Each structure stands twice: as structure tokens, then as C-alpha cells.
């Protein structure tokens, strides 16, 4: 059985003051697909929902993991994320392309490296339990 690195990059983005119409499902879907293609990831499938009276959610299942957006047109804002497994894909251009297209006045990003916790040389922390 082929072994893969237990590693990934998770980019979280918050946009507000967007110039783009965040209630336009077709545009949001296409921009998300363009951003995923821009970073070289592979789209397997997608789900989307148009909320009433407004708002859009789009989730793209990727061969490498996922990308999603949830929009709040009444605030001209949205939350996005993209997660890819392995070391081969740089996720930063995903956010750069969407920032260019949606023109937020304010944007914040957080990048997380996800890895096997047993590879760290730290004391064990108990798993979260409900």
C-alpha cells in the first residue's frame, strides 16, 4: 500500500466590504472553481445552496481535500477556506485570486500547517472529549 505524507495546508480567509455581488451563485461557484484550478487542485464534485432571502454556500470536494465559501451579502462579507493534503500545492494563490475578483476592503488570512501530532517532539495532550 502506498504511503502518503500526513500533512496539509489549511488557508482560512475573511473578506468584508466586497465589491462583488456575493448573492450571485453562478459567479461565486465559477470564481471558486477558477481559484481551485489556479492552484492546480482537482475538483471531484461540488455542492451549493442559495439561501432565502440571501446568501450562498459553495463546497468543492477536491482530490486533495476541499474548498468552501459562505457569503453574507447583507454585510458584503464572506468566509472562505481551502485545505490541501501533501506538500505539492501552494494554497496562497487561491485567496489572492478571489481577493482580486471580489475586491474586499478588508481581508484577513490564517494559514495552518496540519500534520501528524505524533511527529512532534512535544508532551502528549489528551484528545478532546465531549
C-alpha atoms as a PDB file:
ATOM      1  CA  UNK A   1       0.000   0.000   0.000  1.00  0.00           C
ATOM      2  CA  UNK A   2       1.337   3.434  -0.977  1.00  0.00           C
ATOM      3  CA  UNK A   3       2.126   5.723   1.947  1.00  0.00           C
ATOM      4  CA  UNK A   4       1.347   9.451   1.737  1.00  0.00           C
ATOM      5  CA  UNK A   5       2.658  12.249   3.913  1.00  0.00           C
ATOM      6  CA  UNK A   6       0.263  13.023   6.746  1.00  0.00           C
ATOM      7  CA  UNK A   7       0.493  16.756   6.131  1.00  0.00           C
ATOM      8  CA  UNK A   8      -1.693  19.538   4.784  1.00  0.00           C
ATOM      9  CA  UNK A   9      -2.109  23.274   4.424  1.00  0.00           C
ATOM     10  CA  UNK A  10      -5.337  24.958   5.545  1.00  0.00           C
ATOM     11  CA  UNK A  11      -5.962  28.555   4.494  1.00  0.00           C
ATOM     12  CA  UNK A  12      -8.795  30.485   6.187  1.00  0.00           C
ATOM     13  CA  UNK A  13      -9.925  33.837   4.764  1.00  0.00           C
ATOM     14  CA  UNK A  14     -12.362  36.502   5.967  1.00  0.00           C
ATOM     15  CA  UNK A  15     -13.413  39.198   3.477  1.00  0.00           C
ATOM     16  CA  UNK A  16     -15.618  42.219   4.174  1.00  0.00           C
ATOM     17  CA  UNK A  17     -16.621  45.269   2.172  1.00  0.00           C
ATOM     18  CA  UNK A  18     -16.605  43.190  -1.025  1.00  0.00           C
ATOM     19  CA  UNK A  19     -17.417  44.926  -4.303  1.00  0.00           C
ATOM     20  CA  UNK A  20     -18.597  41.658  -5.905  1.00  0.00           C
ATOM     21  CA  UNK A  21     -22.238  40.526  -5.766  1.00  0.00           C
ATOM     22  CA  UNK A  22     -21.956  37.853  -3.078  1.00  0.00           C
ATOM     23  CA  UNK A  23     -25.518  36.706  -3.761  1.00  0.00           C
ATOM     24  CA  UNK A  24     -24.707  35.650  -7.358  1.00  0.00           C
ATOM     25  CA  UNK A  25     -24.463  31.864  -7.024  1.00  0.00           C
ATOM     26  CA  UNK A  26     -23.200  31.271 -10.571  1.00  0.00           C
ATOM     27  CA  UNK A  27     -20.425  33.834 -10.224  1.00  0.00           C
ATOM     28  CA  UNK A  28     -19.387  32.603  -6.767  1.00  0.00           C
ATOM     29  CA  UNK A  29     -19.290  28.983  -7.984  1.00  0.00           C
ATOM     30  CA  UNK A  30     -17.275  29.887 -11.091  1.00  0.00           C
ATOM     31  CA  UNK A  31     -14.823  32.069  -9.163  1.00  0.00           C
ATOM     32  CA  UNK A  32     -14.288  29.278  -6.620  1.00  0.00           C
ATOM     33  CA  UNK A  33     -13.682  26.748  -9.404  1.00  0.00           C
ATOM     34  CA  UNK A  34     -11.283  29.151 -11.124  1.00  0.00           C
ATOM     35  CA  UNK A  35      -9.368  29.668  -7.860  1.00  0.00           C
ATOM     36  CA  UNK A  36      -9.074  25.908  -7.299  1.00  0.00           C
ATOM     37  CA  UNK A  37      -7.896  25.371 -10.876  1.00  0.00           C
ATOM     38  CA  UNK A  38      -5.444  28.270 -10.429  1.00  0.00           C
ATOM     39  CA  UNK A  39      -3.624  26.398  -7.638  1.00  0.00           C
ATOM     40  CA  UNK A  40      -3.578  23.150  -9.622  1.00  0.00           C
ATOM     41  CA  UNK A  41      -6.010  21.193  -7.448  1.00  0.00           C
ATOM     42  CA  UNK A  42      -8.518  18.711  -8.883  1.00  0.00           C
ATOM     43  CA  UNK A  43     -12.274  19.220  -8.423  1.00  0.00           C
ATOM     44  CA  UNK A  44     -14.140  15.933  -7.868  1.00  0.00           C
ATOM     45  CA  UNK A  45     -17.621  17.330  -7.164  1.00  0.00           C
ATOM     46  CA  UNK A  46     -19.411  20.295  -5.661  1.00  0.00           C
ATOM     47  CA  UNK A  47     -22.450  21.237  -3.602  1.00  0.00           C
ATOM     48  CA  UNK A  48     -24.081  24.623  -3.422  1.00  0.00           C
ATOM     49  CA  UNK A  49     -27.034  26.359  -1.855  1.00  0.00           C
ATOM     50  CA  UNK A  50     -28.742  29.711  -2.447  1.00  0.00           C
ATOM     51  CA  UNK A  51     -30.273  30.928   0.818  1.00  0.00           C
ATOM     52  CA  UNK A  52     -33.517  32.904   1.048  1.00  0.00           C
ATOM     53  CA  UNK A  53     -33.558  35.864   1.186  1.00  0.00           C
ATOM     54  CA  UNK A  54     -29.794  35.996   0.513  1.00  0.00           C
ATOM     55  CA  UNK A  55     -26.500  34.217   0.908  1.00  0.00           C
ATOM     56  CA  UNK A  56     -24.627  31.497  -0.910  1.00  0.00           C
ATOM     57  CA  UNK A  57     -22.631  28.458   0.186  1.00  0.00           C
ATOM     58  CA  UNK A  58     -20.408  26.524  -2.207  1.00  0.00           C
ATOM     59  CA  UNK A  59     -18.343  23.485  -1.224  1.00  0.00           C
ATOM     60  CA  UNK A  60     -15.904  21.903  -3.661  1.00  0.00           C
ATOM     61  CA  UNK A  61     -14.667  18.393  -2.949  1.00  0.00           C
ATOM     62  CA  UNK A  62     -11.092  18.135  -4.187  1.00  0.00           C
ATOM     63  CA  UNK A  63      -8.891  15.167  -4.838  1.00  0.00           C
ATOM     64  CA  UNK A  64      -6.546  16.937  -2.417  1.00  0.00           C
ATOM     65  CA  UNK A  65      -9.312  17.787   0.149  1.00  0.00           C
ATOM     66  CA  UNK A  66     -11.834  20.709  -0.051  1.00  0.00           C
ATOM     67  CA  UNK A  67     -12.599  24.403  -0.621  1.00  0.00           C
ATOM     68  CA  UNK A  68     -15.638  26.298   0.664  1.00  0.00           C
ATOM     69  CA  UNK A  69     -17.245  29.724   0.840  1.00  0.00           C
ATOM     70  CA  UNK A  70     -20.179  31.050   2.855  1.00  0.00           C
ATOM     71  CA  UNK A  71     -21.374  34.540   1.871  1.00  0.00           C
ATOM     72  CA  UNK A  72     -23.231  37.223   3.799  1.00  0.00           C
ATOM     73  CA  UNK A  73     -24.285  39.726   1.095  1.00  0.00           C
ATOM     74  CA  UNK A  74     -26.089  41.951   3.611  1.00  0.00           C
ATOM     75  CA  UNK A  75     -22.655  42.544   5.191  1.00  0.00           C
ATOM     76  CA  UNK A  76     -20.712  42.417   1.884  1.00  0.00           C
ATOM     77  CA  UNK A  77     -18.710  39.686   3.610  1.00  0.00           C
ATOM     78  CA  UNK A  78     -17.760  36.029   3.316  1.00  0.00           C
ATOM     79  CA  UNK A  79     -15.793  33.268   4.989  1.00  0.00           C
ATOM     80  CA  UNK A  80     -13.615  31.011   2.819  1.00  0.00           C
ATOM     81  CA  UNK A  81     -11.274  28.113   3.322  1.00  0.00           C
ATOM     82  CA  UNK A  82      -9.192  25.740   1.253  1.00  0.00           C
ATOM     83  CA  UNK A  83      -7.408  22.666   2.592  1.00  0.00           C
ATOM     84  CA  UNK A  84      -4.996  20.529   0.600  1.00  0.00           C
ATOM     85  CA  UNK A  85      -3.158  17.411   1.674  1.00  0.00           C
ATOM     86  CA  UNK A  86       0.519  16.950   0.952  1.00  0.00           C
ATOM     87  CA  UNK A  87       3.329  19.342   0.072  1.00  0.00           C
ATOM     88  CA  UNK A  88       2.683  19.865  -3.640  1.00  0.00           C
ATOM     89  CA  UNK A  89       0.054  22.646  -3.725  1.00  0.00           C
ATOM     90  CA  UNK A  90       0.552  26.238  -2.610  1.00  0.00           C
ATOM     91  CA  UNK A  91      -2.882  27.410  -1.403  1.00  0.00           C
ATOM     92  CA  UNK A  92      -1.984  31.108  -1.085  1.00  0.00           C
ATOM     93  CA  UNK A  93      -2.802  31.972  -4.759  1.00  0.00           C
ATOM     94  CA  UNK A  94      -6.357  30.666  -4.137  1.00  0.00           C
ATOM     95  CA  UNK A  95      -7.001  33.580  -1.790  1.00  0.00           C
ATOM     96  CA  UNK A  96      -5.110  36.068  -3.942  1.00  0.00           C
ATOM     97  CA  UNK A  97      -7.272  35.333  -6.993  1.00  0.00           C
ATOM     98  CA  UNK A  98     -10.527  35.665  -5.027  1.00  0.00           C
ATOM     99  CA  UNK A  99      -9.328  38.844  -3.337  1.00  0.00           C
ATOM    100  CA  UNK A 100      -8.565  40.298  -6.780  1.00  0.00           C
ATOM    101  CA  UNK A 101     -12.012  39.362  -8.127  1.00  0.00           C
ATOM    102  CA  UNK A 102     -14.171  40.239  -5.110  1.00  0.00           C
ATOM    103  CA  UNK A 103     -12.255  43.383  -4.070  1.00  0.00           C
ATOM    104  CA  UNK A 104     -12.789  43.332  -0.291  1.00  0.00           C
ATOM    105  CA  UNK A 105     -11.948  46.497   1.599  1.00  0.00           C
ATOM    106  CA  UNK A 106     -10.703  44.329   4.446  1.00  0.00           C
ATOM    107  CA  UNK A 107      -9.258  40.819   4.383  1.00  0.00           C
ATOM    108  CA  UNK A 108      -7.667  38.567   6.964  1.00  0.00           C
ATOM    109  CA  UNK A 109      -5.947  35.267   6.376  1.00  0.00           C
ATOM    110  CA  UNK A 110      -4.695  32.487   8.580  1.00  0.00           C
ATOM    111  CA  UNK A 111      -2.556  29.617   7.347  1.00  0.00           C
ATOM    112  CA  UNK A 112      -2.318  26.405   9.298  1.00  0.00           C
ATOM    113  CA  UNK A 113       0.034  23.529   8.713  1.00  0.00           C
ATOM    114  CA  UNK A 114      -1.710  20.303   9.633  1.00  0.00           C
ATOM    115  CA  UNK A 115       0.454  17.320  10.467  1.00  0.00           C
ATOM    116  CA  UNK A 116       0.668  14.098  12.373  1.00  0.00           C
ATOM    117  CA  UNK A 117       0.852  15.147  16.042  1.00  0.00           C
ATOM    118  CA  UNK A 118       2.981  12.105  16.833  1.00  0.00           C
ATOM    119  CA  UNK A 119       5.722  13.586  14.608  1.00  0.00           C
ATOM    120  CA  UNK A 120       6.118  16.498  17.031  1.00  0.00           C
ATOM    121  CA  UNK A 121       8.534  16.208  19.922  1.00  0.00           C
ATOM    122  CA  UNK A 122       6.046  17.610  22.435  1.00  0.00           C
ATOM    123  CA  UNK A 123       4.368  16.124  25.502  1.00  0.00           C
ATOM    124  CA  UNK A 124       1.131  14.332  24.707  1.00  0.00           C
ATOM    125  CA  UNK A 125      -2.095  16.300  25.093  1.00  0.00           C
ATOM    126  CA  UNK A 126      -5.257  14.283  25.720  1.00  0.00           C
ATOM    127  CA  UNK A 127      -7.721  14.210  22.834  1.00  0.00           C
ATOM    128  CA  UNK A 128     -10.797  16.392  23.178  1.00  0.00           C
ATOM    129  CA  UNK A 129     -13.787  14.561  24.554  1.00  0.00           C
ATOM    130  CA  UNK A 130     -17.403  15.689  24.669  1.00  0.00           C
END
